[in-house]
C-alpha atoms as a PDB file:
ATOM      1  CA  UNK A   1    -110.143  57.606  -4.912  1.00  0.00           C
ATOM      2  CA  UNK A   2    -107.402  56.689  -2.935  1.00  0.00           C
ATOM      3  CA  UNK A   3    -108.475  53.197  -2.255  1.00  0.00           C
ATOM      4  CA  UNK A   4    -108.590  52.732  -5.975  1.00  0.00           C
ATOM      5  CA  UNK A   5    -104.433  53.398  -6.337  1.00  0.00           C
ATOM      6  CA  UNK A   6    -102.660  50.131  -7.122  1.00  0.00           C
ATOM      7  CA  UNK A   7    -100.190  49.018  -3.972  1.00  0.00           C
ATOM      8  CA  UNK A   8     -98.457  46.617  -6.158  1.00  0.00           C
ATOM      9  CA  UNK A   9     -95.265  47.701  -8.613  1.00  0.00           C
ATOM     10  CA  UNK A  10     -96.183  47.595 -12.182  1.00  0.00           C
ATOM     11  CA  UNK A  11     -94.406  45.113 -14.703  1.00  0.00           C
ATOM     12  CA  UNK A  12     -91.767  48.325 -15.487  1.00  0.00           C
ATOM     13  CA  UNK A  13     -90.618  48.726 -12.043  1.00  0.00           C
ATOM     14  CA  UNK A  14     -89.959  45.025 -11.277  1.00  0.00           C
ATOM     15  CA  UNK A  15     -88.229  44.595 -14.496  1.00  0.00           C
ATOM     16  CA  UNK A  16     -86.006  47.808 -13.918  1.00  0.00           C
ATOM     17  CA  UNK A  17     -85.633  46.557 -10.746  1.00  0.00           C
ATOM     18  CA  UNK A  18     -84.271  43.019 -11.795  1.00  0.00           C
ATOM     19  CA  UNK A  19     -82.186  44.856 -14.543  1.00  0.00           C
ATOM     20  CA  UNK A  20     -80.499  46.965 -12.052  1.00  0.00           C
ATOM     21  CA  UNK A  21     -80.400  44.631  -9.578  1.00  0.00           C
ATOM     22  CA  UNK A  22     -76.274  43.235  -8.498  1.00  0.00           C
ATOM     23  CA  UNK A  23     -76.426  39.629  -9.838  1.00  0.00           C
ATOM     24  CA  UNK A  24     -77.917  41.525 -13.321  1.00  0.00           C
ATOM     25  CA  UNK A  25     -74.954  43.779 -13.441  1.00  0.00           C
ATOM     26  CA  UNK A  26     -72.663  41.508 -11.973  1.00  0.00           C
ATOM     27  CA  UNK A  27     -73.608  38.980 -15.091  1.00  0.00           C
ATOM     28  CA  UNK A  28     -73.275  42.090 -17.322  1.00  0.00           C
ATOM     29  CA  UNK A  29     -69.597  42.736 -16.467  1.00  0.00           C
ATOM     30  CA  UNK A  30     -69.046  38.746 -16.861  1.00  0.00           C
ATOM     31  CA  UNK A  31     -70.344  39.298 -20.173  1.00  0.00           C
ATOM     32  CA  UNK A  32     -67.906  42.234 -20.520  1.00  0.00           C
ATOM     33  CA  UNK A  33     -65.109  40.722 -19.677  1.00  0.00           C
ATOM     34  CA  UNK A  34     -65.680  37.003 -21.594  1.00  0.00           C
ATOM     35  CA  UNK A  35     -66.145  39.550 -24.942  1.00  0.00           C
ATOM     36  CA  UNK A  36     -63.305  41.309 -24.180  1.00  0.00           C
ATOM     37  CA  UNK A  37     -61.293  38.215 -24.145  1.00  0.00           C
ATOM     38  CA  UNK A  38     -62.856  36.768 -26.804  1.00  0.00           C
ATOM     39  CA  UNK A  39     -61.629  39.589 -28.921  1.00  0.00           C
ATOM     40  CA  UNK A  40     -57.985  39.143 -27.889  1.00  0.00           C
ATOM     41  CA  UNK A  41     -58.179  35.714 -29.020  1.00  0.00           C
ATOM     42  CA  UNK A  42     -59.718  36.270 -32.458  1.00  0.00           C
ATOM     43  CA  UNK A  43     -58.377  39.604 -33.312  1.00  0.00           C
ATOM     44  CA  UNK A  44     -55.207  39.319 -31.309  1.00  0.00           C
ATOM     45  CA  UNK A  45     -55.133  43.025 -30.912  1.00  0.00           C
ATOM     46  CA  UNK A  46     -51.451  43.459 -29.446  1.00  0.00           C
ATOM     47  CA  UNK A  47     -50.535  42.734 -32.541  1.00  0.00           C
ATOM     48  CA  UNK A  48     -51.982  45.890 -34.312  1.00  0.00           C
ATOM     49  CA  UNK A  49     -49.914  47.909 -31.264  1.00  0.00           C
ATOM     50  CA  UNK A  50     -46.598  46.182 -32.079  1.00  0.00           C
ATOM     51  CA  UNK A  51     -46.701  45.533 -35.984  1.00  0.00           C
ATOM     52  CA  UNK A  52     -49.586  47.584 -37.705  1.00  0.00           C
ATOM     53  CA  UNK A  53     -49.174  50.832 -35.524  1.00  0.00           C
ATOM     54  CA  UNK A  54     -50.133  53.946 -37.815  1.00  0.00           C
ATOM     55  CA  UNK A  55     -47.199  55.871 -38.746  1.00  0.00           C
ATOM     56  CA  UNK A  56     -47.845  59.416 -36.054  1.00  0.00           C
ATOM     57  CA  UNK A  57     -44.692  60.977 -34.342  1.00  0.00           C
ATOM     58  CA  UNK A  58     -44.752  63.107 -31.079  1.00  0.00           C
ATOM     59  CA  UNK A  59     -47.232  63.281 -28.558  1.00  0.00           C
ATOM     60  CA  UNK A  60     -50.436  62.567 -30.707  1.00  0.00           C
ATOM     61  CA  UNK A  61     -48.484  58.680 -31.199  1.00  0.00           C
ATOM     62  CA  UNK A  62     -47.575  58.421 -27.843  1.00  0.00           C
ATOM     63  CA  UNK A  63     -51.637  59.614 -26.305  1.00  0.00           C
ATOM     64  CA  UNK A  64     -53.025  57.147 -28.850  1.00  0.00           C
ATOM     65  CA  UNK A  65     -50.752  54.499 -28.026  1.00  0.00           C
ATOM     66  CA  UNK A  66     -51.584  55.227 -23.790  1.00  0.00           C
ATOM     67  CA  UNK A  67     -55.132  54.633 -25.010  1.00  0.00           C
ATOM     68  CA  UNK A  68     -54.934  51.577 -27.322  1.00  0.00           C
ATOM     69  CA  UNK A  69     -52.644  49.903 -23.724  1.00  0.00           C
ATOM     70  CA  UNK A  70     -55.436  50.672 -21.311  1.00  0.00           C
ATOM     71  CA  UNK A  71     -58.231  49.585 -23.575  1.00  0.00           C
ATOM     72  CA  UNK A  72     -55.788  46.190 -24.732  1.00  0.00           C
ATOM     73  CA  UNK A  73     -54.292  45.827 -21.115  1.00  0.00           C
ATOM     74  CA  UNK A  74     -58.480  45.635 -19.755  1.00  0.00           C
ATOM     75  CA  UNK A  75     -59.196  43.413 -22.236  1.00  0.00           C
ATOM     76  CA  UNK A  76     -56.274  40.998 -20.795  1.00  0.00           C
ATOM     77  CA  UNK A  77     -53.451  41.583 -23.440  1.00  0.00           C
ATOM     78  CA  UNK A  78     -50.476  40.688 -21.386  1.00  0.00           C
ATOM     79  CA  UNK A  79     -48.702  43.998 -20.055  1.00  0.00           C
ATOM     80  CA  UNK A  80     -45.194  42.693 -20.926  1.00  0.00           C
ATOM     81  CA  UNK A  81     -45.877  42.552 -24.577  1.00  0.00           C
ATOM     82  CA  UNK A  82     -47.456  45.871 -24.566  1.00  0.00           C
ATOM     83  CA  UNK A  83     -44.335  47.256 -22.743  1.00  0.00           C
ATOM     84  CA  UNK A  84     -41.709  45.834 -25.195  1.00  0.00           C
ATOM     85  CA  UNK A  85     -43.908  47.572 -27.942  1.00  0.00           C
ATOM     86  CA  UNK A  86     -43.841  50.689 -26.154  1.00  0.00           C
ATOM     87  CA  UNK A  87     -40.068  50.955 -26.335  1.00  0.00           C
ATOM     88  CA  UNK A  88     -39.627  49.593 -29.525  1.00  0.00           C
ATOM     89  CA  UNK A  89     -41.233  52.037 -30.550  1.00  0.00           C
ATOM     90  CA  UNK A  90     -41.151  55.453 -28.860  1.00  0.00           C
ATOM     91  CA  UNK A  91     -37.652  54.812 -27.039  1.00  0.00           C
ATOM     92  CA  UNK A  92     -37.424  54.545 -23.299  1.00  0.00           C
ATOM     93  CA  UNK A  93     -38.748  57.756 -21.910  1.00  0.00           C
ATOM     94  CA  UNK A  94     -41.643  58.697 -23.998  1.00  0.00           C
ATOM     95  CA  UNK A  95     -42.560  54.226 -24.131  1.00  0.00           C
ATOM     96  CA  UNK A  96     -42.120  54.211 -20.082  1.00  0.00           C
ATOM     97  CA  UNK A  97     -44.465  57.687 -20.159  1.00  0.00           C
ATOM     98  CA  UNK A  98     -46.931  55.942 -22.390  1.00  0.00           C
ATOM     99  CA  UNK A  99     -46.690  52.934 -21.165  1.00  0.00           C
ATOM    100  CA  UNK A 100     -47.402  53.959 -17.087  1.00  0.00           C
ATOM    101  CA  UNK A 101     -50.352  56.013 -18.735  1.00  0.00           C
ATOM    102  CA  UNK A 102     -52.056  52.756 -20.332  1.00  0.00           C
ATOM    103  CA  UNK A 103     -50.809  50.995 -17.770  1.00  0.00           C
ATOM    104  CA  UNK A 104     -53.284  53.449 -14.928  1.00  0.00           C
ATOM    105  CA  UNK A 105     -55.937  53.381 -17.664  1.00  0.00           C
ATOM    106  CA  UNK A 106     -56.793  49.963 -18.004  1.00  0.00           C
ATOM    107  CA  UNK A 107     -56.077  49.877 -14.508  1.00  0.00           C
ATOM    108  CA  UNK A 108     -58.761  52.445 -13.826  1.00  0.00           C
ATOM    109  CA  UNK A 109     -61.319  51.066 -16.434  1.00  0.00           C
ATOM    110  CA  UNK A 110     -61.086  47.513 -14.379  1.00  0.00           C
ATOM    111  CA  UNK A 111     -61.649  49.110 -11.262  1.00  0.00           C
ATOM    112  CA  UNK A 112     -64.309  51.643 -12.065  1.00  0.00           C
ATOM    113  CA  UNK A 113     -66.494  48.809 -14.038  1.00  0.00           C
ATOM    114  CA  UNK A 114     -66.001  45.970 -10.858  1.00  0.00           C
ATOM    115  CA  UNK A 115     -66.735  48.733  -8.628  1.00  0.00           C
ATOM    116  CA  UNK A 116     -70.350  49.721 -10.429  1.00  0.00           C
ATOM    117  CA  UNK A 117     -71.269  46.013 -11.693  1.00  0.00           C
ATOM    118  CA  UNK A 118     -69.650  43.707  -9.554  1.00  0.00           C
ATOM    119  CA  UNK A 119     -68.889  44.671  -6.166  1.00  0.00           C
ATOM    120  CA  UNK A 120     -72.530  44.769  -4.691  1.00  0.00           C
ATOM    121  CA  UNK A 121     -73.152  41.159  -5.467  1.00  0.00           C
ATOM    122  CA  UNK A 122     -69.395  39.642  -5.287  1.00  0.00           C
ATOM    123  CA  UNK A 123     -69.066  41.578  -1.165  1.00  0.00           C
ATOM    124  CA  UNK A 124     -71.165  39.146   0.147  1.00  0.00           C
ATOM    125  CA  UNK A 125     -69.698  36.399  -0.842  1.00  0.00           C
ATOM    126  CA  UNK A 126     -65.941  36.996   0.658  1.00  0.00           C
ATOM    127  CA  UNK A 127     -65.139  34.022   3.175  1.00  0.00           C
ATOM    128  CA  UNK A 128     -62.138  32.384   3.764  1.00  0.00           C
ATOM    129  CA  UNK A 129     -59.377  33.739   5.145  1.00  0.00           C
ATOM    130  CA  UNK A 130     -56.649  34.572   2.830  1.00  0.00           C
ATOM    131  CA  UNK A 131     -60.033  36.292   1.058  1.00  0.00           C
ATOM    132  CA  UNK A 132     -60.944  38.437   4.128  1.00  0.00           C
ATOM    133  CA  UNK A 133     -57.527  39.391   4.599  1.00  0.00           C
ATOM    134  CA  UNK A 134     -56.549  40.661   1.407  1.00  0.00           C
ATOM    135  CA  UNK A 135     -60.118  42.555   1.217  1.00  0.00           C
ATOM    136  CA  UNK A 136     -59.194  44.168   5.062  1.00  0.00           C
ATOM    137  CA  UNK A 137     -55.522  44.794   3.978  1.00  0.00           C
ATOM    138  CA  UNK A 138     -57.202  46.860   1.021  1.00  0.00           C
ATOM    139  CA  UNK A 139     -59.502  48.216   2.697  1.00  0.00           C
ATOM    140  CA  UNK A 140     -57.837  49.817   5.868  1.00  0.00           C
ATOM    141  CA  UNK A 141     -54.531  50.363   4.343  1.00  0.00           C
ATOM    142  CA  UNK A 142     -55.201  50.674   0.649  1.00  0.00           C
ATOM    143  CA  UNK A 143     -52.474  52.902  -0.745  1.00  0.00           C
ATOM    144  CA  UNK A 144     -49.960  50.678   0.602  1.00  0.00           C
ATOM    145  CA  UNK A 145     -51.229  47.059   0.198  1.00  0.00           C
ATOM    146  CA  UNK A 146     -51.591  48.360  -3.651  1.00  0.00           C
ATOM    147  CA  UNK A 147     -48.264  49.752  -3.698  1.00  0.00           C
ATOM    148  CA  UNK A 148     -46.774  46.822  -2.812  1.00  0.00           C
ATOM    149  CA  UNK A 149     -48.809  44.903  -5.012  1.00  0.00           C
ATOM    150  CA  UNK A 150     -47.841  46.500  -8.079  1.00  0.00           C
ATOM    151  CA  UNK A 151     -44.449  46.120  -7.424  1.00  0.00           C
ATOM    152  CA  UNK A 152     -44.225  42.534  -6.762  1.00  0.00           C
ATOM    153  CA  UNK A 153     -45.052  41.395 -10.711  1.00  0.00           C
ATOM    154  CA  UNK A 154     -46.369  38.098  -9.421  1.00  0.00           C
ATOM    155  CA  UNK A 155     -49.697  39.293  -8.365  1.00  0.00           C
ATOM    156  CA  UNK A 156     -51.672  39.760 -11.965  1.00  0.00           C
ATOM    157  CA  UNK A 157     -52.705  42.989 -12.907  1.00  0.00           C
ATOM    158  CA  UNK A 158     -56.800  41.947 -13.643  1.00  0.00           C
ATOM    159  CA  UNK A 159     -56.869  39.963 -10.160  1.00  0.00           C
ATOM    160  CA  UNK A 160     -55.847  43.030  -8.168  1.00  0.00           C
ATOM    161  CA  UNK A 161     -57.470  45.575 -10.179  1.00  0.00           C
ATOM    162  CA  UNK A 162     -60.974  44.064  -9.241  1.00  0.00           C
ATOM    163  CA  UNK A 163     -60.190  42.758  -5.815  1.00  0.00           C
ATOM    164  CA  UNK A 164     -59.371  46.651  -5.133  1.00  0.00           C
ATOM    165  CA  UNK A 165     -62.886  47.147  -6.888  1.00  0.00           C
ATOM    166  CA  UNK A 166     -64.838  44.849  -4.701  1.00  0.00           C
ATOM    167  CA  UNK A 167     -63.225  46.278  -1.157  1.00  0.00           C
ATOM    168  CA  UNK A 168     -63.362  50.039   0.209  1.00  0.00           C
ATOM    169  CA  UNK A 169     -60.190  51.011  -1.407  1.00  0.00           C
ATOM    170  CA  UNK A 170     -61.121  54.671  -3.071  1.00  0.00           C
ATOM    171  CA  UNK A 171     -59.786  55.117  -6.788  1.00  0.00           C
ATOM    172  CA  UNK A 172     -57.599  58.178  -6.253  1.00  0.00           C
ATOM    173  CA  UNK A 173     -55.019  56.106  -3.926  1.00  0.00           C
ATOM    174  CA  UNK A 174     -55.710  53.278  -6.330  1.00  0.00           C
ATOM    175  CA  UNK A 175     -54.635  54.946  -9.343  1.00  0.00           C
ATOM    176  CA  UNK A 176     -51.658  56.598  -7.467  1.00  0.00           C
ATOM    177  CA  UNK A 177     -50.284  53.352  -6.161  1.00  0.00           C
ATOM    178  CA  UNK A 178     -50.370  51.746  -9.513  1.00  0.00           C
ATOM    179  CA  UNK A 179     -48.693  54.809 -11.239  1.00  0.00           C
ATOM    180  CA  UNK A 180     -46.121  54.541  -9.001  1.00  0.00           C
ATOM    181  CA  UNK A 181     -45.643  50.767  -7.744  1.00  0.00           C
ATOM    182  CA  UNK A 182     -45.772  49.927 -11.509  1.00  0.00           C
ATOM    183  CA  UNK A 183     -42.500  51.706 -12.749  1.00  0.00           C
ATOM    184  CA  UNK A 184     -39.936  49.582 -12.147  1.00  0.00           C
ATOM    185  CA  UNK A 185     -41.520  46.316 -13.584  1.00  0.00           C
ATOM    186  CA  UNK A 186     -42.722  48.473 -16.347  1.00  0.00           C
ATOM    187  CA  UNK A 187     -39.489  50.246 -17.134  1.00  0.00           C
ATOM    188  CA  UNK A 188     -37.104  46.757 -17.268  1.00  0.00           C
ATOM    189  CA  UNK A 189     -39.834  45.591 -20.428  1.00  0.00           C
ATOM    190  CA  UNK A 190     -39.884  48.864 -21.782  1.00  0.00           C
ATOM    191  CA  UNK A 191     -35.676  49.374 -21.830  1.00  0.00           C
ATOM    192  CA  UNK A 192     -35.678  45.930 -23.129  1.00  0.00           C
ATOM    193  CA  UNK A 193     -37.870  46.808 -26.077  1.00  0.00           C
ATOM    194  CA  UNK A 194     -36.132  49.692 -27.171  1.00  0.00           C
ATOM    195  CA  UNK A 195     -32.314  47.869 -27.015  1.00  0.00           C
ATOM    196  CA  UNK A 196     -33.652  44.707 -28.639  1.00  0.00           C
ATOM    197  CA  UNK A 197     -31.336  45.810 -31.478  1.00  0.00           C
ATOM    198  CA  UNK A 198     -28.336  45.130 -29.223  1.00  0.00           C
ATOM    199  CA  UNK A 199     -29.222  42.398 -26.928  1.00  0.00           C
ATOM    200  CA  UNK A 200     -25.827  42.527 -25.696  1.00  0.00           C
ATOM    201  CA  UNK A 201     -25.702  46.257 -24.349  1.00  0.00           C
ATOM    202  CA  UNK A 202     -25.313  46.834 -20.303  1.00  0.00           C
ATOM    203  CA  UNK A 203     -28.674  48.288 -20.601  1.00  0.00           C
ATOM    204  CA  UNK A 204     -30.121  45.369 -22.253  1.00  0.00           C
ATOM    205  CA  UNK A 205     -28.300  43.153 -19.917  1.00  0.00           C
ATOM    206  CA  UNK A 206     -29.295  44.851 -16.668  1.00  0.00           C
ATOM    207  CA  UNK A 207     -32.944  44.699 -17.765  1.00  0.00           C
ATOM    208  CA  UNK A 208     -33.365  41.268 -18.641  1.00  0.00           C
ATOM    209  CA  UNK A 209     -31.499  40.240 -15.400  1.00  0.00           C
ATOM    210  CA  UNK A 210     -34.246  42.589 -13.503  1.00  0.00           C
ATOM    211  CA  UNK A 211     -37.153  41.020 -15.269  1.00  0.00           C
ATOM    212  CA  UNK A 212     -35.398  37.347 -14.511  1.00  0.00           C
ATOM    213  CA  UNK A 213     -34.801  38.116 -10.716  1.00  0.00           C
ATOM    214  CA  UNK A 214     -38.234  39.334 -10.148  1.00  0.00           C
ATOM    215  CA  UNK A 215     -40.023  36.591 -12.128  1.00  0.00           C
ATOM    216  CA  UNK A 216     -37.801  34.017  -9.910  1.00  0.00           C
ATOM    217  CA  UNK A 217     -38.509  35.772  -6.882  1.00  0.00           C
ATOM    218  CA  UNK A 218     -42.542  35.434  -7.596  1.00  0.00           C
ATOM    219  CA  UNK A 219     -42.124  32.326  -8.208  1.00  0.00           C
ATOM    220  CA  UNK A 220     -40.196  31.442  -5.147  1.00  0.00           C
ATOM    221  CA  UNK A 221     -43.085  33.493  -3.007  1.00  0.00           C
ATOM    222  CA  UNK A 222     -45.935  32.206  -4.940  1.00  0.00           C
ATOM    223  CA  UNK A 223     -44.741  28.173  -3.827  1.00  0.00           C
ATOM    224  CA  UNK A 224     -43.932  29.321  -0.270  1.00  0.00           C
ATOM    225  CA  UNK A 225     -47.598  30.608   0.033  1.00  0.00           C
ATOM    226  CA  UNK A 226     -48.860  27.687  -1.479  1.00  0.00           C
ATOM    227  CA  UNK A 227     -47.180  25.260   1.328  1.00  0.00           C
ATOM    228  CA  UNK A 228     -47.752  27.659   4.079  1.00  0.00           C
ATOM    229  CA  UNK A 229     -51.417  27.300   2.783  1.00  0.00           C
ATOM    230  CA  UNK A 230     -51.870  23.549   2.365  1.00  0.00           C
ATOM    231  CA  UNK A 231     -49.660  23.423   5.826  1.00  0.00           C
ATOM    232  CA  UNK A 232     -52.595  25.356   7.172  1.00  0.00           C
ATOM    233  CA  UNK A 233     -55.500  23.089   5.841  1.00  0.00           C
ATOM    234  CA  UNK A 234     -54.179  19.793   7.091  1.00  0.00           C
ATOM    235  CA  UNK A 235     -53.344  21.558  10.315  1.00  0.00           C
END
């Protein structure tokens, strides 16, 4: 009777196989992520958070608004814009509040999907190495390396949210070192938004100046990498 048992999978198990299989769900968070820019593009979403926002007040606005930031911030809205919105409209303390909230969301949502769909197939493929670095920095010293990431503004949010994803970094330091690393970026955009009445108040002033210093000093980093890189290669 025994003899008689097939020894071969059946057309099920080799299909559920192949469906769960890391290129498979590595292609299905492609396909995530090209809908969920596709969507910004055609339905330009950040503008339903800045100019069509449903007329709440108190905490319910300020929850619904950390939610519509971490599902628009994973779906590439840019952060800034989402920021300026937040203080336009809640004020500094309760936009900064909402805004760090969206801001871990769609930081968590990035990381939780790489980690399930995309790390098993992408892990393999690390060579290079600037690539090996930046997965050992995350890896052995992940609080940290993310910490400082968030708080230098010219690293882009989706890039390190899924490079954290694809190396050993846990979530709960993840989440923590974007909570905090991203308050000072996050505040400047959101201060700005809320005194874009008086462009000319110190407040105003001072975070405009922040935002400008930073965004020069990434800039300034980003070329010096580049030449210490190409420096390298012809070496």
């Amino acid at each position: 009777m025994l003899d008689r048992l097939p020894t071969s999978d059946g057309p099920a198990v080799r299909c559920t196989r192949a469906l769960l299989s890391p290129w498979a769900r590595l292609a299905l968070l492609v396909a995530l992520l090209t809908g969920a820019a596709t969507s910004v593009l055609v339905w330009q979403p950040q503008h339903l958070v800045m100019d069509g926002w449903p007329q709440l007040s108190g905490g319910a606005a300020v929850v619904l608004f950390a939610a519509a930031y971490g599902v628009c911030a994973f779906a590439f809205v840019p952060r800034p814009l989402l920021n300026v919105a937040a203080g336009a409209l809640f004020g500094t303390q309760a936009g900064l509040l909402s805004s760090l909230a969206g801001t871990v969301l769609g930081a968590g949502l990035s990381f939780c999907l790489g980690r399930v769909l995309g790390r098993d197939a992408l892990r393999p493929l690390l060579r290079g190495r600037l690539i090996t670095s930046v997965d050992r920095q995350l890896s052995k010293h992940g609080f940290r390396s993310m910490l400082a990431i968030r708080l230098f503004p010219g690293v882009p949010f989706a890039a390190a949210n899924y490079s954290a994803a694809v190396s050993h970094m846990r979530l709960g330091p993840f989440l923590l070192a974007t909570a905090i690393g991203s308050i000072p970026n996050t505040a400047a955009y959101v201060i700005a938004g809320s005194r874009a009445s008086s462009p000319t108040s110190p407040a105003f002033l001072l975070a405009m100046g922040f935002i400008a210093v930073t965004g020069l000093g990434a800039v300034l980093v980003a070329v010096r990498a580049r030449r210490s890189q190409s420096s390298r290669s012809s070496a």
